[in-house]
CSV table of N, CA, C and O in Angstrom, one decimal:
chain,number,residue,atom,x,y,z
A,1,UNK,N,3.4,3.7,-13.8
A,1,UNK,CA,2.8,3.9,-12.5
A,1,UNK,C,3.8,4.2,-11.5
A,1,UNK,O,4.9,3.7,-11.4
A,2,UNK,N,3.4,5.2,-10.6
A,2,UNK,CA,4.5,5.6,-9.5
A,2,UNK,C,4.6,4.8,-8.2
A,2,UNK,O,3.7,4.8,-7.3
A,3,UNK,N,5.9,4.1,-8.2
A,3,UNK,CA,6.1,3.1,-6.8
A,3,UNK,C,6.2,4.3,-5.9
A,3,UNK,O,6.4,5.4,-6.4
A,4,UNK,N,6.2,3.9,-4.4
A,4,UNK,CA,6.3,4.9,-3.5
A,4,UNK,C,8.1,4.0,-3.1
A,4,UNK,O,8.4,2.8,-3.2
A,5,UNK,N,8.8,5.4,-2.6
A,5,UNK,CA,10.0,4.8,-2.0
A,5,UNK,C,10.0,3.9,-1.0
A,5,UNK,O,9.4,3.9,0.1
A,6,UNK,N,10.8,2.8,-1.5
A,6,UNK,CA,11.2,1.7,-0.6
A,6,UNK,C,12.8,1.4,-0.1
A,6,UNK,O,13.8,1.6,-0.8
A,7,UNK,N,12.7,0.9,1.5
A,7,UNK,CA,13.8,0.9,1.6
A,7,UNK,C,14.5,-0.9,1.5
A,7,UNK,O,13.9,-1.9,1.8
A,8,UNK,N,16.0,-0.9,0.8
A,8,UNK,CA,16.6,-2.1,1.2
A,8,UNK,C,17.0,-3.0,1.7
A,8,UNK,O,18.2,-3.0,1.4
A,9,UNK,N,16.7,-3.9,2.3
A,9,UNK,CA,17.4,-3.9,4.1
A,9,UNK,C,18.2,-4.8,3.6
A,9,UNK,O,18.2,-5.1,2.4
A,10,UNK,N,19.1,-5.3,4.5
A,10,UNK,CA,19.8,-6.4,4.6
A,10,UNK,C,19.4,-7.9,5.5
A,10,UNK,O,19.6,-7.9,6.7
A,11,UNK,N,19.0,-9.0,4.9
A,11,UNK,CA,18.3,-9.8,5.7
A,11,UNK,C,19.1,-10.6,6.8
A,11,UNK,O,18.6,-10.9,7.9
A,12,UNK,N,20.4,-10.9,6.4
A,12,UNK,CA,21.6,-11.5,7.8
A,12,UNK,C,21.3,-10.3,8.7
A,12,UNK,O,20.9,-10.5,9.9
A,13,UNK,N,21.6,-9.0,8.2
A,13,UNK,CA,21.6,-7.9,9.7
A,13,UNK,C,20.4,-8.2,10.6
A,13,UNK,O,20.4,-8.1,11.9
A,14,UNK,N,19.2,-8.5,9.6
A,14,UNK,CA,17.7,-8.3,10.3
A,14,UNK,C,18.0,-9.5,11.3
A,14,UNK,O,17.8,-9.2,12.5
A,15,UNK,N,18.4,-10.7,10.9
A,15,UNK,CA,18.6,-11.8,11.4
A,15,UNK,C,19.9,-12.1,12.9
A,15,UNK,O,19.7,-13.1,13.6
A,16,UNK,N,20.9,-11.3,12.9
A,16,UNK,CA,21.9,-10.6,13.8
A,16,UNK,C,21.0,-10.0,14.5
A,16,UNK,O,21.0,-10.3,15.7
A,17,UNK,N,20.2,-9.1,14.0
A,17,UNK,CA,19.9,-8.2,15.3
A,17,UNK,C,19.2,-8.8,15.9
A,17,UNK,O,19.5,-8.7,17.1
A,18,UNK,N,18.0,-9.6,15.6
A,18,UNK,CA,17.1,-10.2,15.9
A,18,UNK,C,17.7,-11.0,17.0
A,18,UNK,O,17.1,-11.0,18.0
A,19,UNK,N,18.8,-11.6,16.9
A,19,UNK,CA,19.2,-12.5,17.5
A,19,UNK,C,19.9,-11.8,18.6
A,19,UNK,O,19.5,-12.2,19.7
A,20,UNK,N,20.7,-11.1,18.6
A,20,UNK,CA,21.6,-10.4,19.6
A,20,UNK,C,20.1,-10.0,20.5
A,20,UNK,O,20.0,-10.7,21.5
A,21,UNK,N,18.8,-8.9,20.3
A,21,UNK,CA,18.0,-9.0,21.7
A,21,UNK,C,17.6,-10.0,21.9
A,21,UNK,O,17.0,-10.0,23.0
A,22,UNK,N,17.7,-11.0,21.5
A,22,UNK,CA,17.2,-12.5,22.1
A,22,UNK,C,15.8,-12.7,22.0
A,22,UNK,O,15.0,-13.2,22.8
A,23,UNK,N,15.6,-12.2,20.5
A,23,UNK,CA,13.9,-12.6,20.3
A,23,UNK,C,13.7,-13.5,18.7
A,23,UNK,O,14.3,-13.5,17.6
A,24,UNK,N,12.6,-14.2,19.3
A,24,UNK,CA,12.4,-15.6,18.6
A,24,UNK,C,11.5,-14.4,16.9
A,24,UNK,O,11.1,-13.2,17.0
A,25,UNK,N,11.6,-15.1,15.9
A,25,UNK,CA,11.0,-14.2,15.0
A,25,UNK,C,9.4,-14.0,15.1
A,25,UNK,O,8.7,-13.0,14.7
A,26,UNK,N,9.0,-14.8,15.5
A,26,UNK,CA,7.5,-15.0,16.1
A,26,UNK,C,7.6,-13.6,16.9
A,26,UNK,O,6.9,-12.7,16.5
A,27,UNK,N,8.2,-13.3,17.6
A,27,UNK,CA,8.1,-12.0,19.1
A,27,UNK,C,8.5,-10.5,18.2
A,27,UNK,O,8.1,-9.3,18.4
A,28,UNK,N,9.4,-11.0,17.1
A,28,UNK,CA,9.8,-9.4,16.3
A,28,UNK,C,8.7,-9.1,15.6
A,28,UNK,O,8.2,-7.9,15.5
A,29,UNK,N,8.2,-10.2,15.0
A,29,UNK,CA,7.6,-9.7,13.7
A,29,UNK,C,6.1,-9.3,14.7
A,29,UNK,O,5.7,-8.2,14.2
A,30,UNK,N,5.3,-9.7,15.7
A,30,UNK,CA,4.3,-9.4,16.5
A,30,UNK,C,4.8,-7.6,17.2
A,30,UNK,O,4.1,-6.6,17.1
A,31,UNK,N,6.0,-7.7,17.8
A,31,UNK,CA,6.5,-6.4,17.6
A,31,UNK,C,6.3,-5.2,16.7
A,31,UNK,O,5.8,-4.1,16.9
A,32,UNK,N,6.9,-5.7,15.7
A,32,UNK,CA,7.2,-4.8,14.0
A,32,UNK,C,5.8,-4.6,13.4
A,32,UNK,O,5.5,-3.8,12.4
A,33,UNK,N,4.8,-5.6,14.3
A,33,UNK,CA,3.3,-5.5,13.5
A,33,UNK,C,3.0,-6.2,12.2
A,33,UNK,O,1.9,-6.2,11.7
A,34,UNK,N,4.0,-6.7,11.6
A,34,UNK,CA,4.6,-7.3,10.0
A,34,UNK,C,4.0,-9.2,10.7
A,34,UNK,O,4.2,-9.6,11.9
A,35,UNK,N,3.3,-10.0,9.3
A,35,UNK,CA,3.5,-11.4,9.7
A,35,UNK,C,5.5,-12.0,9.9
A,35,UNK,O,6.5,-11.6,9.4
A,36,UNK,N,5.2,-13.2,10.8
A,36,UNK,CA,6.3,-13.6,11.0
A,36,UNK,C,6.6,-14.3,9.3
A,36,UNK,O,7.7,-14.3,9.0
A,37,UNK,N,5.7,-14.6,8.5
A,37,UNK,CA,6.3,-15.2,7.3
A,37,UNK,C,7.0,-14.2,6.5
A,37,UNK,O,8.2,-14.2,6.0
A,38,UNK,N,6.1,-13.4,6.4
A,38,UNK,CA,7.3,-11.7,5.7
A,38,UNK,C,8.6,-11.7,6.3
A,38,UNK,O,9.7,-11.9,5.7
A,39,UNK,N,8.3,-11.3,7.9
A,39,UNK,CA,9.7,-11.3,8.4
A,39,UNK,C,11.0,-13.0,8.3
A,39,UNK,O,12.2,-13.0,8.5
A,40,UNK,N,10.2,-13.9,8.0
A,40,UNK,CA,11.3,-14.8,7.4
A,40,UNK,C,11.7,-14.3,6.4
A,40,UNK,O,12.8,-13.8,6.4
A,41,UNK,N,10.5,-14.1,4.7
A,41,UNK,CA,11.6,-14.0,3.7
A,41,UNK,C,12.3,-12.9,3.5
A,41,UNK,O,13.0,-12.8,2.5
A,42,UNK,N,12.4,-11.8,4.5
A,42,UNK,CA,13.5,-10.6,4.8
A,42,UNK,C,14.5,-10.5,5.4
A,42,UNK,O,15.5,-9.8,5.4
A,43,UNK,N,14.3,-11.8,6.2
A,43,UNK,CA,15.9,-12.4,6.7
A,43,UNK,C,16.4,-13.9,5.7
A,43,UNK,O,17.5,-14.3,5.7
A,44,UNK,N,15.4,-14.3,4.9
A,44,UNK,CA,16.3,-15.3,4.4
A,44,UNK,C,17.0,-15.0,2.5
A,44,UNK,O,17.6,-15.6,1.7
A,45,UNK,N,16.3,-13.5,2.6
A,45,UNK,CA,16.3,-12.6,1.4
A,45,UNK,C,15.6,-13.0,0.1
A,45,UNK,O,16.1,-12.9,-1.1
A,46,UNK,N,14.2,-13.5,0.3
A,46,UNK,CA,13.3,-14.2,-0.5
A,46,UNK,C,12.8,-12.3,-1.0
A,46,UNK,O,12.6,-11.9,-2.1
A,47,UNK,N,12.7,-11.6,0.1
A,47,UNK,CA,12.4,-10.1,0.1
A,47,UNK,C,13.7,-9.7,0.9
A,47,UNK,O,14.5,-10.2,1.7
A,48,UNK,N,13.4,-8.2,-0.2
A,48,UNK,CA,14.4,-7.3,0.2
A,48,UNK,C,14.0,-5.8,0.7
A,48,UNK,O,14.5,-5.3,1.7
A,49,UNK,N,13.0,-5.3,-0.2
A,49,UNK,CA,12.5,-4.1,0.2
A,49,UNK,C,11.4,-4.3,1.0
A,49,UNK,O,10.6,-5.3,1.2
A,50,UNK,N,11.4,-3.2,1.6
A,50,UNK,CA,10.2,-2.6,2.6
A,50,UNK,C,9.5,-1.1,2.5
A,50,UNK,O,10.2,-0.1,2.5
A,51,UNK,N,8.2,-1.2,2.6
A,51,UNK,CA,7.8,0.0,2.6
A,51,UNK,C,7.9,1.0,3.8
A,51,UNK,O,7.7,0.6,5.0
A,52,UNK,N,8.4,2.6,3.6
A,52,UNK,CA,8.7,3.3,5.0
A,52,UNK,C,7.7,3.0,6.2
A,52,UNK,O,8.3,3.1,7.3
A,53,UNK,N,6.9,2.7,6.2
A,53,UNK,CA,6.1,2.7,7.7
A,53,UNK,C,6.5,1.2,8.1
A,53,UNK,O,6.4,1.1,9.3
A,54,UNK,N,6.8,0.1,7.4
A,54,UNK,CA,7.0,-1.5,8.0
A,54,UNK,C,8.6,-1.5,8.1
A,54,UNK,O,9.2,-2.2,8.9
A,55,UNK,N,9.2,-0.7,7.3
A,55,UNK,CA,10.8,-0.7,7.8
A,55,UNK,C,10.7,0.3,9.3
A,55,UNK,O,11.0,-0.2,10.4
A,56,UNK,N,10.3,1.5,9.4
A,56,UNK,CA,10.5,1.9,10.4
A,56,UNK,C,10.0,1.2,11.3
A,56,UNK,O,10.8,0.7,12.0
A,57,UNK,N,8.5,0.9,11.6
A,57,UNK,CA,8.6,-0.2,13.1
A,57,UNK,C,9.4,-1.8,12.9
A,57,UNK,O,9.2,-2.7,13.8
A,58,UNK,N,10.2,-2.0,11.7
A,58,UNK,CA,11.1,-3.2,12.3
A,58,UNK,C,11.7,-2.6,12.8
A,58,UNK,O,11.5,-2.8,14.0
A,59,UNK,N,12.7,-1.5,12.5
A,59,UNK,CA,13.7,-0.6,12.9
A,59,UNK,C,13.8,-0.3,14.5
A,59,UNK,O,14.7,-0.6,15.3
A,60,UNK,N,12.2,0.4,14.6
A,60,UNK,CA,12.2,0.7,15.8
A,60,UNK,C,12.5,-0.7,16.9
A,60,UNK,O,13.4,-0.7,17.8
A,61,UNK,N,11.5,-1.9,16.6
A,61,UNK,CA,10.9,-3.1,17.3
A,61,UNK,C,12.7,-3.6,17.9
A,61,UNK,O,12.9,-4.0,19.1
A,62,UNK,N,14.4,-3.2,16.4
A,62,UNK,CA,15.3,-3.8,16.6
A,62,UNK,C,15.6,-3.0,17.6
A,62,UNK,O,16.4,-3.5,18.5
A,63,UNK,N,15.1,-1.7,17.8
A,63,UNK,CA,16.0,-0.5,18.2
A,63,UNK,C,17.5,-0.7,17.6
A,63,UNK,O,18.5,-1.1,18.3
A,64,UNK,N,17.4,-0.2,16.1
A,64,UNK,CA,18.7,-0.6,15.8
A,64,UNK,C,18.3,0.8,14.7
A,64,UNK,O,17.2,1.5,14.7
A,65,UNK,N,19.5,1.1,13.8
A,65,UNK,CA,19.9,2.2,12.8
A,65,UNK,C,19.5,1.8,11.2
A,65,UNK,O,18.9,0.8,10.8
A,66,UNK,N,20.0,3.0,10.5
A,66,UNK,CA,19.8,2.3,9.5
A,66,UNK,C,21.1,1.8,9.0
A,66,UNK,O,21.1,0.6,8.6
A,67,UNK,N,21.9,2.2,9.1
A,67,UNK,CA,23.1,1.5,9.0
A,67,UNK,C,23.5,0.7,9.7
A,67,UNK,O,24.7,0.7,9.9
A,68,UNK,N,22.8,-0.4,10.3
A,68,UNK,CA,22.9,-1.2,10.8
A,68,UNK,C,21.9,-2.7,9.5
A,68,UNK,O,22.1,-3.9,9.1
A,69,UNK,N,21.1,-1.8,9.5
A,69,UNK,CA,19.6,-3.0,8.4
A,69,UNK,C,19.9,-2.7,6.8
A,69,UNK,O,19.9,-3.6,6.0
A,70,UNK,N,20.1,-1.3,6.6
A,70,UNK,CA,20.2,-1.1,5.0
A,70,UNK,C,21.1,-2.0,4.5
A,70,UNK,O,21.8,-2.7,5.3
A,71,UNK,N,21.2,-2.0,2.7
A,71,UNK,CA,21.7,-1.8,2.0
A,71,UNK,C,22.1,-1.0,0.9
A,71,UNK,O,23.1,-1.0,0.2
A,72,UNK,N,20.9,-0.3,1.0
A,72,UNK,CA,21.2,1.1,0.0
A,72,UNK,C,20.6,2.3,0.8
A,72,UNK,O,20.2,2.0,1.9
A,73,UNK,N,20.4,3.2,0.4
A,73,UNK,CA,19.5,4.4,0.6
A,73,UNK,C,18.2,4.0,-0.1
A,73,UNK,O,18.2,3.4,-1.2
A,74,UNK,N,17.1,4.5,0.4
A,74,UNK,CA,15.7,4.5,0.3
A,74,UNK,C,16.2,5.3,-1.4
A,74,UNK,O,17.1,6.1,-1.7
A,75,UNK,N,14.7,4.4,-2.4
A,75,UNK,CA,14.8,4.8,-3.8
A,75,UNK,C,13.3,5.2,-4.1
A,75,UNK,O,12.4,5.3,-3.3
A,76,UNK,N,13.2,5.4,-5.5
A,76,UNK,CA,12.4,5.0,-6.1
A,76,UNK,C,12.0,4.0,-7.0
A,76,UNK,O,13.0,4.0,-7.7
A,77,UNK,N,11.3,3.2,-7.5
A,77,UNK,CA,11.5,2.4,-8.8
A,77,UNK,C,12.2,2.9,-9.4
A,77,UNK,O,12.2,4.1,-9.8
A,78,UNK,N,13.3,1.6,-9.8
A,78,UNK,CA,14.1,2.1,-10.6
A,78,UNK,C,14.2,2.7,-12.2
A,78,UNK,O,15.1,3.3,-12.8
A,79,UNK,N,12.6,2.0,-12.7
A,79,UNK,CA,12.4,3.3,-13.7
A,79,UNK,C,12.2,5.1,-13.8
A,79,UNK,O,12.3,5.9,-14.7
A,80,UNK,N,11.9,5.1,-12.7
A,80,UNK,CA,11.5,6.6,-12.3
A,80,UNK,C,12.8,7.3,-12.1
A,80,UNK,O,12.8,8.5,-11.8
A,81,UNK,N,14.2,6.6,-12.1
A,81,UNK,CA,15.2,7.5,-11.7
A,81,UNK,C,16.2,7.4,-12.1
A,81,UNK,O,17.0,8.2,-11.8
């Protein structure tokens, strides 16, 4: 079966950035449109990937890069490649 590309993030960065705008994870994840429970286990690295449309509005929500959240480049399952 074909996974669609997911990106990596890194959950300390999610959790830095988070913190540097000064928002409680309750206010990101209401931002990002994502539950605040998701957005815990992506900062506490229970999860790691994200699908393109929920990584880009965290992304956006951090106003932050990808090199700032990644840890790899966007893949595909890693059987497909």
């Amino acid at each position: 079966m074909h996974q669609p590309p997911t990106f990596e993030v890194d959950g300390d960065a999610i959790r830095e950035e988070r913190m540097r705008a000064g928002l409680e994870i309750s206010d990101l994840a209401e931002r990002a449109g994502i539950s605040r429970r998701y957005l815990s286990h992506l900062e506490n690295g229970t999860r790691k990937r994200m699908r393109p449309s929920r990584y880009a509005a965290l992304r956006t929500a951090l106003n932050a890069t990808d090199a700032q959240l990644l840890l790899a480049p966007p893949r595909n399952h890693p059987d497909k490649e």
